[in-house]
Short mmCIF file of N, CA and C in Angstrom, two decimals:
data_model
loop_
_atom_site.label_atom_id
_atom_site.label_comp_id
_atom_site.label_asym_id
_atom_site.label_seq_id
_atom_site.Cartn_x
_atom_site.Cartn_y
_atom_site.Cartn_z
N MET A 1 0.85 -1.19 0.00
CA MET A 1 0.00 0.00 0.00
C MET A 1 0.88 1.24 0.00
N THR A 2 0.48 2.25 -0.77
CA THR A 2 1.25 3.49 -0.83
C THR A 2 0.98 4.35 0.39
N LYS A 3 1.82 5.37 0.59
CA LYS A 3 1.60 6.32 1.69
C LYS A 3 0.25 7.02 1.50
N PHE A 4 -0.06 7.41 0.26
CA PHE A 4 -1.34 8.08 0.00
C PHE A 4 -2.50 7.17 0.37
N GLY A 5 -2.42 5.90 -0.04
CA GLY A 5 -3.48 4.95 0.26
C GLY A 5 -3.63 4.73 1.75
N THR A 6 -2.51 4.68 2.46
CA THR A 6 -2.54 4.51 3.91
C THR A 6 -3.23 5.68 4.57
N ILE A 7 -2.86 6.90 4.15
CA ILE A 7 -3.46 8.10 4.74
C ILE A 7 -4.97 8.12 4.46
N LYS A 8 -5.37 7.78 3.24
CA LYS A 8 -6.79 7.77 2.90
C LYS A 8 -7.56 6.74 3.72
N GLU A 9 -6.89 5.65 4.07
CA GLU A 9 -7.55 4.61 4.87
C GLU A 9 -7.68 5.03 6.33
N LEU A 10 -6.69 5.79 6.82
CA LEU A 10 -6.64 6.12 8.25
C LEU A 10 -7.34 7.42 8.62
N VAL A 11 -7.50 8.33 7.68
CA VAL A 11 -8.13 9.62 7.96
C VAL A 11 -9.34 9.79 7.05
N THR A 12 -10.52 9.95 7.62
CA THR A 12 -11.71 10.14 6.80
C THR A 12 -11.79 11.61 6.36
N VAL A 13 -12.56 11.84 5.33
CA VAL A 13 -12.78 13.21 4.85
C VAL A 13 -13.45 14.03 5.96
N ARG A 14 -14.39 13.41 6.64
CA ARG A 14 -15.08 14.13 7.73
C ARG A 14 -14.10 14.56 8.82
N GLN A 15 -13.21 13.66 9.22
CA GLN A 15 -12.23 14.00 10.25
C GLN A 15 -11.38 15.18 9.83
N ALA A 16 -10.91 15.15 8.59
CA ALA A 16 -10.07 16.24 8.10
C ALA A 16 -10.87 17.53 8.00
N ALA A 17 -12.09 17.45 7.46
CA ALA A 17 -12.93 18.65 7.31
C ALA A 17 -13.19 19.30 8.65
N GLU A 18 -13.52 18.51 9.65
CA GLU A 18 -13.77 19.06 10.99
C GLU A 18 -12.49 19.61 11.61
N HIS A 19 -11.39 18.90 11.41
CA HIS A 19 -10.10 19.34 11.96
C HIS A 19 -9.70 20.70 11.38
N TYR A 20 -10.02 20.91 10.12
CA TYR A 20 -9.63 22.16 9.46
C TYR A 20 -10.73 23.23 9.53
N GLY A 21 -11.72 23.00 10.39
CA GLY A 21 -12.65 24.06 10.74
C GLY A 21 -13.97 24.12 9.99
N LEU A 22 -14.30 23.11 9.20
CA LEU A 22 -15.59 23.13 8.51
C LEU A 22 -16.68 22.64 9.48
N ASN A 23 -17.79 23.35 9.52
CA ASN A 23 -18.92 22.98 10.38
C ASN A 23 -19.86 22.07 9.59
N ILE A 24 -19.92 20.82 10.00
CA ILE A 24 -20.72 19.83 9.28
C ILE A 24 -22.04 19.62 10.00
N THR A 25 -23.14 19.68 9.25
CA THR A 25 -24.47 19.51 9.83
C THR A 25 -24.76 18.03 10.07
N HIS A 26 -25.90 17.77 10.74
CA HIS A 26 -26.29 16.38 11.01
C HIS A 26 -26.54 15.60 9.73
N SER A 27 -26.79 16.29 8.63
CA SER A 27 -27.01 15.60 7.35
C SER A 27 -25.73 15.53 6.51
N ASN A 28 -24.58 15.73 7.19
CA ASN A 28 -23.26 15.65 6.54
C ASN A 28 -23.04 16.69 5.45
N MET A 29 -23.65 17.85 5.61
CA MET A 29 -23.46 18.95 4.66
C MET A 29 -22.67 20.06 5.34
N CYS A 30 -21.93 20.84 4.54
CA CYS A 30 -21.24 22.01 5.06
C CYS A 30 -21.13 23.05 3.95
N ARG A 31 -20.82 24.28 4.34
CA ARG A 31 -20.58 25.31 3.35
C ARG A 31 -19.27 25.01 2.64
N CYS A 32 -19.29 25.06 1.35
CA CYS A 32 -18.09 24.75 0.57
C CYS A 32 -17.07 25.87 0.74
N PRO A 33 -15.83 25.53 1.12
CA PRO A 33 -14.80 26.56 1.29
C PRO A 33 -14.18 27.01 -0.03
N PHE A 34 -14.60 26.39 -1.14
CA PHE A 34 -13.96 26.66 -2.42
C PHE A 34 -14.73 27.63 -3.30
N HIS A 35 -15.90 28.09 -2.82
CA HIS A 35 -16.61 29.15 -3.52
C HIS A 35 -17.47 29.90 -2.50
N SER A 36 -18.05 31.00 -2.90
CA SER A 36 -18.88 31.80 -1.99
C SER A 36 -20.19 31.06 -1.77
N ASP A 37 -20.25 30.37 -0.66
CA ASP A 37 -21.37 29.46 -0.38
C ASP A 37 -22.18 30.01 0.79
N HIS A 38 -23.43 30.38 0.55
CA HIS A 38 -24.26 30.95 1.60
C HIS A 38 -25.07 29.89 2.35
N THR A 39 -25.33 28.78 1.70
CA THR A 39 -26.01 27.65 2.36
C THR A 39 -25.18 26.40 2.09
N PRO A 40 -25.18 25.44 3.02
CA PRO A 40 -24.35 24.24 2.83
C PRO A 40 -24.65 23.52 1.51
N SER A 41 -23.64 23.42 0.67
CA SER A 41 -23.83 22.73 -0.61
C SER A 41 -22.81 21.61 -0.81
N MET A 42 -21.92 21.42 0.17
CA MET A 42 -20.92 20.35 0.06
C MET A 42 -21.33 19.17 0.94
N LYS A 43 -21.39 18.00 0.33
CA LYS A 43 -21.71 16.76 1.05
C LYS A 43 -20.41 16.07 1.44
N ILE A 44 -20.32 15.70 2.72
CA ILE A 44 -19.13 15.04 3.25
C ILE A 44 -19.42 13.56 3.47
N TYR A 45 -18.64 12.73 2.83
CA TYR A 45 -18.72 11.28 3.02
C TYR A 45 -17.44 10.84 3.74
N ASP A 46 -17.36 9.59 4.13
CA ASP A 46 -16.13 9.12 4.78
C ASP A 46 -14.94 9.16 3.83
N LYS A 47 -15.15 8.70 2.60
CA LYS A 47 -14.02 8.56 1.66
C LYS A 47 -13.88 9.71 0.68
N ASN A 48 -14.92 10.52 0.51
CA ASN A 48 -14.81 11.65 -0.42
C ASN A 48 -15.80 12.75 -0.08
N TYR A 49 -15.73 13.81 -0.86
CA TYR A 49 -16.65 14.95 -0.69
C TYR A 49 -17.11 15.38 -2.08
N HIS A 50 -18.25 16.06 -2.12
CA HIS A 50 -18.74 16.59 -3.38
C HIS A 50 -19.54 17.86 -3.12
N CYS A 51 -19.21 18.93 -3.85
CA CYS A 51 -19.97 20.17 -3.74
C CYS A 51 -20.96 20.24 -4.89
N PHE A 52 -22.23 20.40 -4.56
CA PHE A 52 -23.27 20.49 -5.58
C PHE A 52 -23.36 21.90 -6.16
N GLY A 53 -22.59 22.83 -5.58
CA GLY A 53 -22.59 24.20 -6.07
C GLY A 53 -21.52 24.43 -7.13
N CYS A 54 -20.27 24.10 -6.77
CA CYS A 54 -19.16 24.39 -7.70
C CYS A 54 -18.58 23.14 -8.34
N GLY A 55 -19.02 21.96 -7.89
CA GLY A 55 -18.56 20.72 -8.49
C GLY A 55 -17.26 20.17 -7.90
N ALA A 56 -16.71 20.83 -6.87
CA ALA A 56 -15.49 20.33 -6.25
C ALA A 56 -15.73 18.92 -5.74
N HIS A 57 -14.76 18.04 -5.96
CA HIS A 57 -14.93 16.63 -5.62
C HIS A 57 -13.56 16.02 -5.37
N GLY A 58 -13.48 15.09 -4.44
CA GLY A 58 -12.22 14.38 -4.24
C GLY A 58 -12.19 13.62 -2.93
N ASP A 59 -10.98 13.16 -2.59
CA ASP A 59 -10.79 12.40 -1.35
C ASP A 59 -10.15 13.31 -0.30
N VAL A 60 -9.69 12.71 0.80
CA VAL A 60 -9.17 13.49 1.91
C VAL A 60 -7.92 14.28 1.53
N ILE A 61 -7.08 13.70 0.67
CA ILE A 61 -5.87 14.41 0.24
C ILE A 61 -6.23 15.55 -0.70
N ASP A 62 -7.20 15.31 -1.60
CA ASP A 62 -7.67 16.39 -2.49
C ASP A 62 -8.24 17.55 -1.67
N LEU A 63 -9.05 17.22 -0.68
CA LEU A 63 -9.66 18.26 0.15
C LEU A 63 -8.59 19.12 0.83
N THR A 64 -7.60 18.45 1.42
CA THR A 64 -6.54 19.17 2.13
C THR A 64 -5.70 20.00 1.18
N ALA A 65 -5.36 19.44 0.02
CA ALA A 65 -4.56 20.17 -0.97
C ALA A 65 -5.31 21.41 -1.46
N HIS A 66 -6.60 21.22 -1.78
CA HIS A 66 -7.42 22.33 -2.27
C HIS A 66 -7.62 23.38 -1.18
N PHE A 67 -7.84 22.93 0.04
CA PHE A 67 -8.11 23.83 1.17
C PHE A 67 -6.90 24.73 1.46
N PHE A 68 -5.69 24.15 1.40
CA PHE A 68 -4.49 24.92 1.73
C PHE A 68 -3.72 25.40 0.50
N GLY A 69 -4.22 25.06 -0.69
CA GLY A 69 -3.56 25.50 -1.92
C GLY A 69 -2.17 24.91 -2.08
N THR A 70 -2.06 23.61 -1.78
CA THR A 70 -0.76 22.94 -1.86
C THR A 70 -0.84 21.76 -2.82
N SER A 71 0.30 21.12 -3.04
CA SER A 71 0.33 19.91 -3.87
C SER A 71 -0.24 18.74 -3.09
N GLN A 72 -0.51 17.65 -3.80
CA GLN A 72 -1.00 16.44 -3.13
C GLN A 72 0.02 15.92 -2.12
N LEU A 73 1.31 15.97 -2.48
CA LEU A 73 2.34 15.48 -1.58
C LEU A 73 2.38 16.32 -0.30
N GLU A 74 2.32 17.64 -0.44
CA GLU A 74 2.32 18.51 0.74
C GLU A 74 1.07 18.28 1.59
N ALA A 75 -0.05 18.05 0.92
CA ALA A 75 -1.30 17.76 1.66
C ALA A 75 -1.17 16.46 2.43
N ALA A 76 -0.57 15.44 1.81
CA ALA A 76 -0.37 14.16 2.48
C ALA A 76 0.55 14.33 3.69
N LYS A 77 1.60 15.11 3.52
CA LYS A 77 2.52 15.37 4.64
C LYS A 77 1.81 16.10 5.77
N ARG A 78 0.96 17.04 5.40
CA ARG A 78 0.23 17.80 6.42
C ARG A 78 -0.72 16.88 7.19
N LEU A 79 -1.45 16.02 6.49
CA LEU A 79 -2.34 15.07 7.16
C LEU A 79 -1.56 14.13 8.07
N ASN A 80 -0.41 13.68 7.57
CA ASN A 80 0.46 12.80 8.35
C ASN A 80 0.84 13.47 9.67
N GLU A 81 1.17 14.74 9.59
CA GLU A 81 1.59 15.48 10.79
C GLU A 81 0.40 15.84 11.67
N ASP A 82 -0.67 16.38 11.07
CA ASP A 82 -1.81 16.85 11.86
C ASP A 82 -2.55 15.73 12.57
N PHE A 83 -2.53 14.53 11.99
CA PHE A 83 -3.24 13.40 12.61
C PHE A 83 -2.28 12.42 13.29
N CYS A 84 -1.02 12.87 13.48
CA CYS A 84 -0.02 12.09 14.23
C CYS A 84 0.09 10.65 13.73
N LEU A 85 0.11 10.48 12.40
CA LEU A 85 0.19 9.14 11.84
C LEU A 85 1.60 8.57 11.92
N ARG A 86 2.60 9.45 11.99
CA ARG A 86 4.02 9.07 12.12
C ARG A 86 4.51 8.21 10.98
N LEU A 87 4.01 8.48 9.78
CA LEU A 87 4.50 7.77 8.60
C LEU A 87 5.80 8.43 8.15
N ASP A 88 6.78 7.60 7.79
CA ASP A 88 8.00 8.13 7.18
C ASP A 88 7.70 8.32 5.70
N MET A 89 7.53 9.57 5.30
CA MET A 89 7.06 9.85 3.94
C MET A 89 8.11 9.53 2.87
N ASP A 90 9.34 9.22 3.28
CA ASP A 90 10.40 8.92 2.31
C ASP A 90 10.62 7.42 2.12
N LYS A 91 9.89 6.59 2.85
CA LYS A 91 10.06 5.14 2.73
C LYS A 91 8.72 4.48 2.45
N PRO A 92 8.75 3.30 1.80
CA PRO A 92 7.49 2.57 1.59
C PRO A 92 6.87 2.16 2.92
N VAL A 93 5.55 2.03 2.93
CA VAL A 93 4.84 1.64 4.14
C VAL A 93 4.96 0.14 4.35
N SER A 94 5.36 -0.25 5.56
CA SER A 94 5.43 -1.68 5.87
C SER A 94 4.11 -2.12 6.52
N ASN A 95 3.86 -3.42 6.45
CA ASN A 95 2.66 -3.95 7.10
C ASN A 95 2.69 -3.71 8.60
N LYS A 96 3.88 -3.79 9.20
CA LYS A 96 4.02 -3.55 10.63
C LYS A 96 3.64 -2.10 10.96
N GLU A 97 4.05 -1.18 10.11
CA GLU A 97 3.73 0.23 10.32
C GLU A 97 2.22 0.47 10.23
N ILE A 98 1.58 -0.16 9.25
CA ILE A 98 0.13 -0.01 9.09
C ILE A 98 -0.59 -0.59 10.30
N GLN A 99 -0.17 -1.76 10.77
CA GLN A 99 -0.80 -2.38 11.94
C GLN A 99 -0.65 -1.50 13.18
N MET A 100 0.54 -0.91 13.34
CA MET A 100 0.79 -0.06 14.49
C MET A 100 -0.12 1.18 14.44
N ILE A 101 -0.25 1.78 13.25
CA ILE A 101 -1.09 2.97 13.10
C ILE A 101 -2.55 2.62 13.34
N ARG A 102 -3.00 1.49 12.82
CA ARG A 102 -4.38 1.07 13.04
C ARG A 102 -4.66 0.83 14.52
N ARG A 103 -3.67 0.22 15.20
CA ARG A 103 -3.83 -0.03 16.63
C ARG A 103 -3.95 1.28 17.40
N ARG A 104 -3.08 2.25 17.08
CA ARG A 104 -3.13 3.56 17.75
C ARG A 104 -4.46 4.25 17.47
N LYS A 105 -4.92 4.15 16.23
CA LYS A 105 -6.19 4.78 15.86
C LYS A 105 -7.34 4.14 16.62
N GLN A 106 -7.33 2.80 16.72
CA GLN A 106 -8.39 2.09 17.45
C GLN A 106 -8.36 2.44 18.93
N GLU A 107 -7.16 2.53 19.49
CA GLU A 107 -7.04 2.91 20.90
C GLU A 107 -7.61 4.30 21.14
N ALA A 108 -7.31 5.22 20.22
CA ALA A 108 -7.82 6.59 20.36
C ALA A 108 -9.34 6.61 20.25
N GLU A 109 -9.90 5.82 19.32
CA GLU A 109 -11.35 5.76 19.16
C GLU A 109 -12.01 5.13 20.39
N ASP A 110 -11.38 4.07 20.93
CA ASP A 110 -11.92 3.41 22.13
C ASP A 110 -11.91 4.36 23.31
N TYR A 111 -10.82 5.11 23.45
CA TYR A 111 -10.75 6.06 24.56
C TYR A 111 -11.80 7.16 24.41
N ALA A 112 -11.95 7.67 23.20
CA ALA A 112 -12.94 8.74 22.96
C ALA A 112 -14.35 8.25 23.30
N GLU A 113 -14.64 6.99 22.94
CA GLU A 113 -15.96 6.43 23.25
C GLU A 113 -16.13 6.27 24.76
N TRP A 114 -15.08 5.78 25.45
CA TRP A 114 -15.16 5.65 26.91
C TRP A 114 -15.39 7.02 27.54
N GLU A 115 -14.63 8.02 27.10
CA GLU A 115 -14.74 9.35 27.69
C GLU A 115 -16.15 9.93 27.50
N ARG A 116 -16.71 9.74 26.31
CA ARG A 116 -18.07 10.21 26.02
C ARG A 116 -19.08 9.53 26.94
N ASN A 117 -18.98 8.21 27.06
CA ASN A 117 -19.91 7.46 27.91
C ASN A 117 -19.72 7.79 29.39
N ALA A 118 -18.46 7.95 29.81
CA ALA A 118 -18.18 8.29 31.20
C ALA A 118 -18.79 9.65 31.55
N TRP A 119 -18.63 10.62 30.66
CA TRP A 119 -19.19 11.95 30.91
C TRP A 119 -20.71 11.88 31.03
N LEU A 120 -21.36 11.13 30.14
CA LEU A 120 -22.82 11.00 30.19
C LEU A 120 -23.27 10.33 31.49
N THR A 121 -22.51 9.33 31.94
CA THR A 121 -22.84 8.65 33.20
C THR A 121 -22.74 9.61 34.38
N LEU A 122 -21.64 10.35 34.45
CA LEU A 122 -21.47 11.31 35.54
C LEU A 122 -22.57 12.36 35.53
N LEU A 123 -22.87 12.85 34.35
CA LEU A 123 -23.89 13.90 34.23
C LEU A 123 -25.27 13.37 34.63
N GLU A 124 -25.59 12.16 34.19
CA GLU A 124 -26.88 11.57 34.53
C GLU A 124 -27.01 11.36 36.04
N TYR A 125 -25.95 10.87 36.66
CA TYR A 125 -25.98 10.63 38.11
C TYR A 125 -26.07 11.95 38.87
N TYR A 126 -25.34 12.95 38.41
CA TYR A 126 -25.38 14.26 39.07
C TYR A 126 -26.79 14.84 39.01
N LYS A 127 -27.43 14.77 37.85
CA LYS A 127 -28.80 15.29 37.71
C LYS A 127 -29.76 14.53 38.63
N LEU A 128 -29.55 13.22 38.71
CA LEU A 128 -30.39 12.40 39.57
C LEU A 128 -30.22 12.80 41.04
N LEU A 129 -28.98 13.02 41.46
CA LEU A 129 -28.73 13.44 42.84
C LEU A 129 -29.37 14.79 43.14
N CYS A 130 -29.31 15.71 42.18
CA CYS A 130 -29.97 17.02 42.37
C CYS A 130 -31.48 16.85 42.50
N GLN A 131 -32.02 15.97 41.69
CA GLN A 131 -33.47 15.71 41.74
C GLN A 131 -33.85 15.10 43.10
N TRP A 132 -33.05 14.14 43.56
CA TRP A 132 -33.33 13.52 44.85
C TRP A 132 -33.22 14.51 45.99
N ARG A 133 -32.27 15.43 45.90
CA ARG A 133 -32.08 16.43 46.96
C ARG A 133 -33.35 17.25 47.14
N ASP A 134 -34.00 17.60 46.01
CA ASP A 134 -35.23 18.39 46.07
C ASP A 134 -36.46 17.54 46.38
N GLU A 135 -36.54 16.41 45.69
CA GLU A 135 -37.76 15.61 45.76
C GLU A 135 -37.95 14.88 47.08
N TYR A 136 -36.85 14.44 47.69
CA TYR A 136 -36.96 13.59 48.89
C TYR A 136 -36.47 14.29 50.16
N ALA A 137 -36.33 15.59 50.11
CA ALA A 137 -35.92 16.33 51.31
C ALA A 137 -37.00 16.17 52.39
N PRO A 138 -36.59 15.93 53.64
CA PRO A 138 -37.59 15.80 54.72
C PRO A 138 -38.38 17.10 54.87
N SER A 139 -39.66 16.96 55.12
CA SER A 139 -40.50 18.15 55.27
C SER A 139 -40.40 18.75 56.67
N SER A 140 -39.86 17.98 57.63
CA SER A 140 -39.66 18.52 58.99
C SER A 140 -38.45 17.84 59.61
N ASP A 141 -37.98 18.38 60.72
CA ASP A 141 -36.81 17.82 61.40
C ASP A 141 -37.08 16.44 62.00
N THR A 142 -38.33 16.13 62.20
CA THR A 142 -38.66 14.84 62.82
C THR A 142 -38.82 13.72 61.80
N ASP A 143 -38.93 14.06 60.51
CA ASP A 143 -39.07 13.03 59.46
C ASP A 143 -37.78 12.23 59.32
N ILE A 144 -37.94 10.94 59.07
CA ILE A 144 -36.77 10.11 58.77
C ILE A 144 -36.40 10.35 57.32
N PRO A 145 -35.15 10.76 57.06
CA PRO A 145 -34.76 11.08 55.68
C PRO A 145 -34.78 9.85 54.77
N ASP A 146 -35.23 10.06 53.56
CA ASP A 146 -35.23 9.02 52.54
C ASP A 146 -33.78 8.67 52.18
N GLU A 147 -33.53 7.40 51.85
CA GLU A 147 -32.18 6.97 51.49
C GLU A 147 -31.62 7.74 50.30
N ARG A 148 -32.49 8.07 49.35
CA ARG A 148 -32.03 8.81 48.16
C ARG A 148 -31.58 10.22 48.53
N PHE A 149 -32.28 10.84 49.49
CA PHE A 149 -31.87 12.16 49.96
C PHE A 149 -30.49 12.08 50.63
N ILE A 150 -30.29 11.05 51.43
CA ILE A 150 -29.00 10.86 52.12
C ILE A 150 -27.89 10.62 51.09
N GLU A 151 -28.19 9.79 50.07
CA GLU A 151 -27.20 9.54 49.01
C GLU A 151 -26.83 10.84 48.31
N SER A 152 -27.82 11.67 48.07
CA SER A 152 -27.57 12.96 47.43
C SER A 152 -26.66 13.83 48.29
N LEU A 153 -26.93 13.86 49.60
CA LEU A 153 -26.09 14.65 50.51
C LEU A 153 -24.64 14.15 50.50
N LYS A 154 -24.48 12.82 50.46
CA LYS A 154 -23.14 12.24 50.51
C LYS A 154 -22.36 12.44 49.21
N ASN A 155 -23.06 12.34 48.08
CA ASN A 155 -22.34 12.20 46.81
C ASN A 155 -22.38 13.39 45.86
N ARG A 156 -23.34 14.30 46.00
CA ARG A 156 -23.50 15.32 44.97
C ARG A 156 -22.26 16.20 44.77
N ASP A 157 -21.69 16.68 45.86
CA ASP A 157 -20.51 17.54 45.72
C ASP A 157 -19.34 16.79 45.09
N TYR A 158 -19.20 15.51 45.46
CA TYR A 158 -18.10 14.71 44.90
C TYR A 158 -18.30 14.49 43.39
N ILE A 159 -19.52 14.20 42.98
CA ILE A 159 -19.79 13.99 41.55
C ILE A 159 -19.58 15.30 40.79
N GLU A 160 -19.95 16.40 41.40
CA GLU A 160 -19.70 17.72 40.78
C GLU A 160 -18.20 17.93 40.58
N TYR A 161 -17.40 17.50 41.55
CA TYR A 161 -15.94 17.59 41.45
C TYR A 161 -15.43 16.72 40.29
N LEU A 162 -15.96 15.49 40.18
CA LEU A 162 -15.55 14.60 39.07
C LEU A 162 -15.92 15.21 37.72
N CYS A 163 -17.09 15.82 37.64
CA CYS A 163 -17.51 16.49 36.40
C CYS A 163 -16.54 17.61 36.05
N SER A 164 -16.07 18.34 37.06
CA SER A 164 -15.14 19.44 36.79
C SER A 164 -13.82 18.92 36.24
N ILE A 165 -13.41 17.72 36.68
CA ILE A 165 -12.19 17.11 36.12
C ILE A 165 -12.40 16.78 34.65
N PHE A 166 -13.59 16.28 34.32
CA PHE A 166 -13.86 15.96 32.92
C PHE A 166 -13.90 17.22 32.05
N ILE A 167 -14.32 18.33 32.63
CA ILE A 167 -14.41 19.57 31.87
C ILE A 167 -13.04 20.22 31.70
N SER A 168 -12.26 20.29 32.78
CA SER A 168 -11.03 21.08 32.71
C SER A 168 -9.75 20.30 33.02
N GLY A 169 -9.87 19.02 33.34
CA GLY A 169 -8.69 18.23 33.66
C GLY A 169 -7.97 17.73 32.42
N SER A 170 -6.81 17.14 32.65
CA SER A 170 -6.02 16.56 31.55
C SER A 170 -6.55 15.17 31.21
N LYS A 171 -6.08 14.62 30.10
CA LYS A 171 -6.48 13.27 29.71
C LYS A 171 -6.06 12.27 30.78
N ASP A 172 -4.86 12.44 31.33
CA ASP A 172 -4.40 11.53 32.39
C ASP A 172 -5.31 11.59 33.61
N GLU A 173 -5.75 12.79 33.96
CA GLU A 173 -6.64 12.94 35.11
C GLU A 173 -7.99 12.27 34.85
N ARG A 174 -8.49 12.41 33.62
CA ARG A 174 -9.77 11.74 33.29
C ARG A 174 -9.60 10.23 33.28
N THR A 175 -8.49 9.77 32.72
CA THR A 175 -8.24 8.32 32.66
C THR A 175 -8.15 7.73 34.06
N ALA A 176 -7.60 8.47 35.00
CA ALA A 176 -7.46 8.00 36.38
C ALA A 176 -8.80 7.76 37.06
N LEU A 177 -9.89 8.25 36.46
CA LEU A 177 -11.22 8.10 37.06
C LEU A 177 -11.96 6.84 36.59
N ARG A 178 -11.29 5.98 35.86
CA ARG A 178 -11.97 4.80 35.29
C ARG A 178 -12.70 3.98 36.36
N GLU A 179 -12.03 3.69 37.47
CA GLU A 179 -12.65 2.87 38.52
C GLU A 179 -13.84 3.59 39.15
N GLU A 180 -13.68 4.90 39.38
CA GLU A 180 -14.78 5.68 39.94
C GLU A 180 -15.99 5.64 39.01
N VAL A 181 -15.74 5.79 37.72
CA VAL A 181 -16.83 5.79 36.74
C VAL A 181 -17.50 4.41 36.72
N LYS A 182 -16.71 3.33 36.81
CA LYS A 182 -17.29 1.98 36.86
C LYS A 182 -18.23 1.84 38.05
N HIS A 183 -17.81 2.36 39.19
CA HIS A 183 -18.63 2.31 40.40
C HIS A 183 -19.96 3.05 40.18
N ILE A 184 -19.89 4.21 39.56
CA ILE A 184 -21.09 5.01 39.30
C ILE A 184 -21.98 4.32 38.26
N GLU A 185 -21.36 3.71 37.26
CA GLU A 185 -22.14 2.96 36.25
C GLU A 185 -22.92 1.84 36.92
N ARG A 186 -22.26 1.13 37.88
CA ARG A 186 -22.96 0.06 38.61
C ARG A 186 -24.13 0.62 39.41
N ARG A 187 -23.92 1.78 40.02
CA ARG A 187 -25.00 2.40 40.80
C ARG A 187 -26.16 2.78 39.90
N MET A 188 -25.87 3.33 38.73
CA MET A 188 -26.93 3.71 37.79
C MET A 188 -27.66 2.46 37.27
N TYR A 189 -26.91 1.39 37.08
CA TYR A 189 -27.52 0.13 36.64
C TYR A 189 -28.50 -0.37 37.71
N GLU A 190 -28.06 -0.34 38.96
CA GLU A 190 -28.94 -0.76 40.06
C GLU A 190 -30.20 0.10 40.13
N TYR A 191 -30.01 1.39 39.96
CA TYR A 191 -31.15 2.31 40.00
C TYR A 191 -32.14 2.00 38.87
N ARG A 192 -31.63 1.80 37.66
CA ARG A 192 -32.53 1.50 36.52
C ARG A 192 -33.27 0.18 36.75
N ARG A 193 -32.58 -0.81 37.32
CA ARG A 193 -33.23 -2.10 37.60
C ARG A 193 -34.34 -1.93 38.63
N SER A 194 -34.09 -1.04 39.61
CA SER A 194 -35.11 -0.83 40.63
C SER A 194 -36.37 -0.21 40.03
N LEU A 195 -36.21 0.60 39.00
CA LEU A 195 -37.37 1.20 38.33
C LEU A 195 -38.20 0.15 37.61
N ILE A 196 -37.50 -0.83 37.04
CA ILE A 196 -38.19 -1.89 36.29
C ILE A 196 -38.99 -2.78 37.23
N THR A 197 -38.41 -3.07 38.42
CA THR A 197 -39.06 -4.00 39.35
C THR A 197 -40.14 -3.36 40.21
N LEU A 198 -40.25 -2.02 40.13
CA LEU A 198 -41.30 -1.36 40.92
C LEU A 198 -42.69 -1.69 40.40
#
């Protein structure tokens, strides 16, 4: 496989378009950067793009070359650098190199998926704790507090702290929360099961 083919396999047109600042709608359309486009007329696919306004069409290397006004080789080098592919552009691609790049790409995708799910779990639990704080608060000092109210008192500030790490912490700090997130996922699972059995 050539360097160009490797880059096209590892970087989608959408990834490059978003990386270089194009705003893509839910229907995979964006304003074409190659002509004066007032409404989105460029369709973004994984392997190529097509503008229904000016007719611009191509793959990820074409998009990058056209976007920056460079040659295909310079565009390939830029993609190699911007997406940390670490390809030696002066040597043929080895199978070992391709496997290593695919593994790194898969690891990055797996981490991104974990981070997305972890954030949603923390946010869902935090909202639930806020709801419990209001909904199950004792109406008088003599009332026995509901367990959910007590859980909210114990955990809400801590979950808020974990959310702040996800918002402003480093990747290492977020990764260090894996066990905490697993614990919260188990708690949310128990809560959902309790709703089913009611």
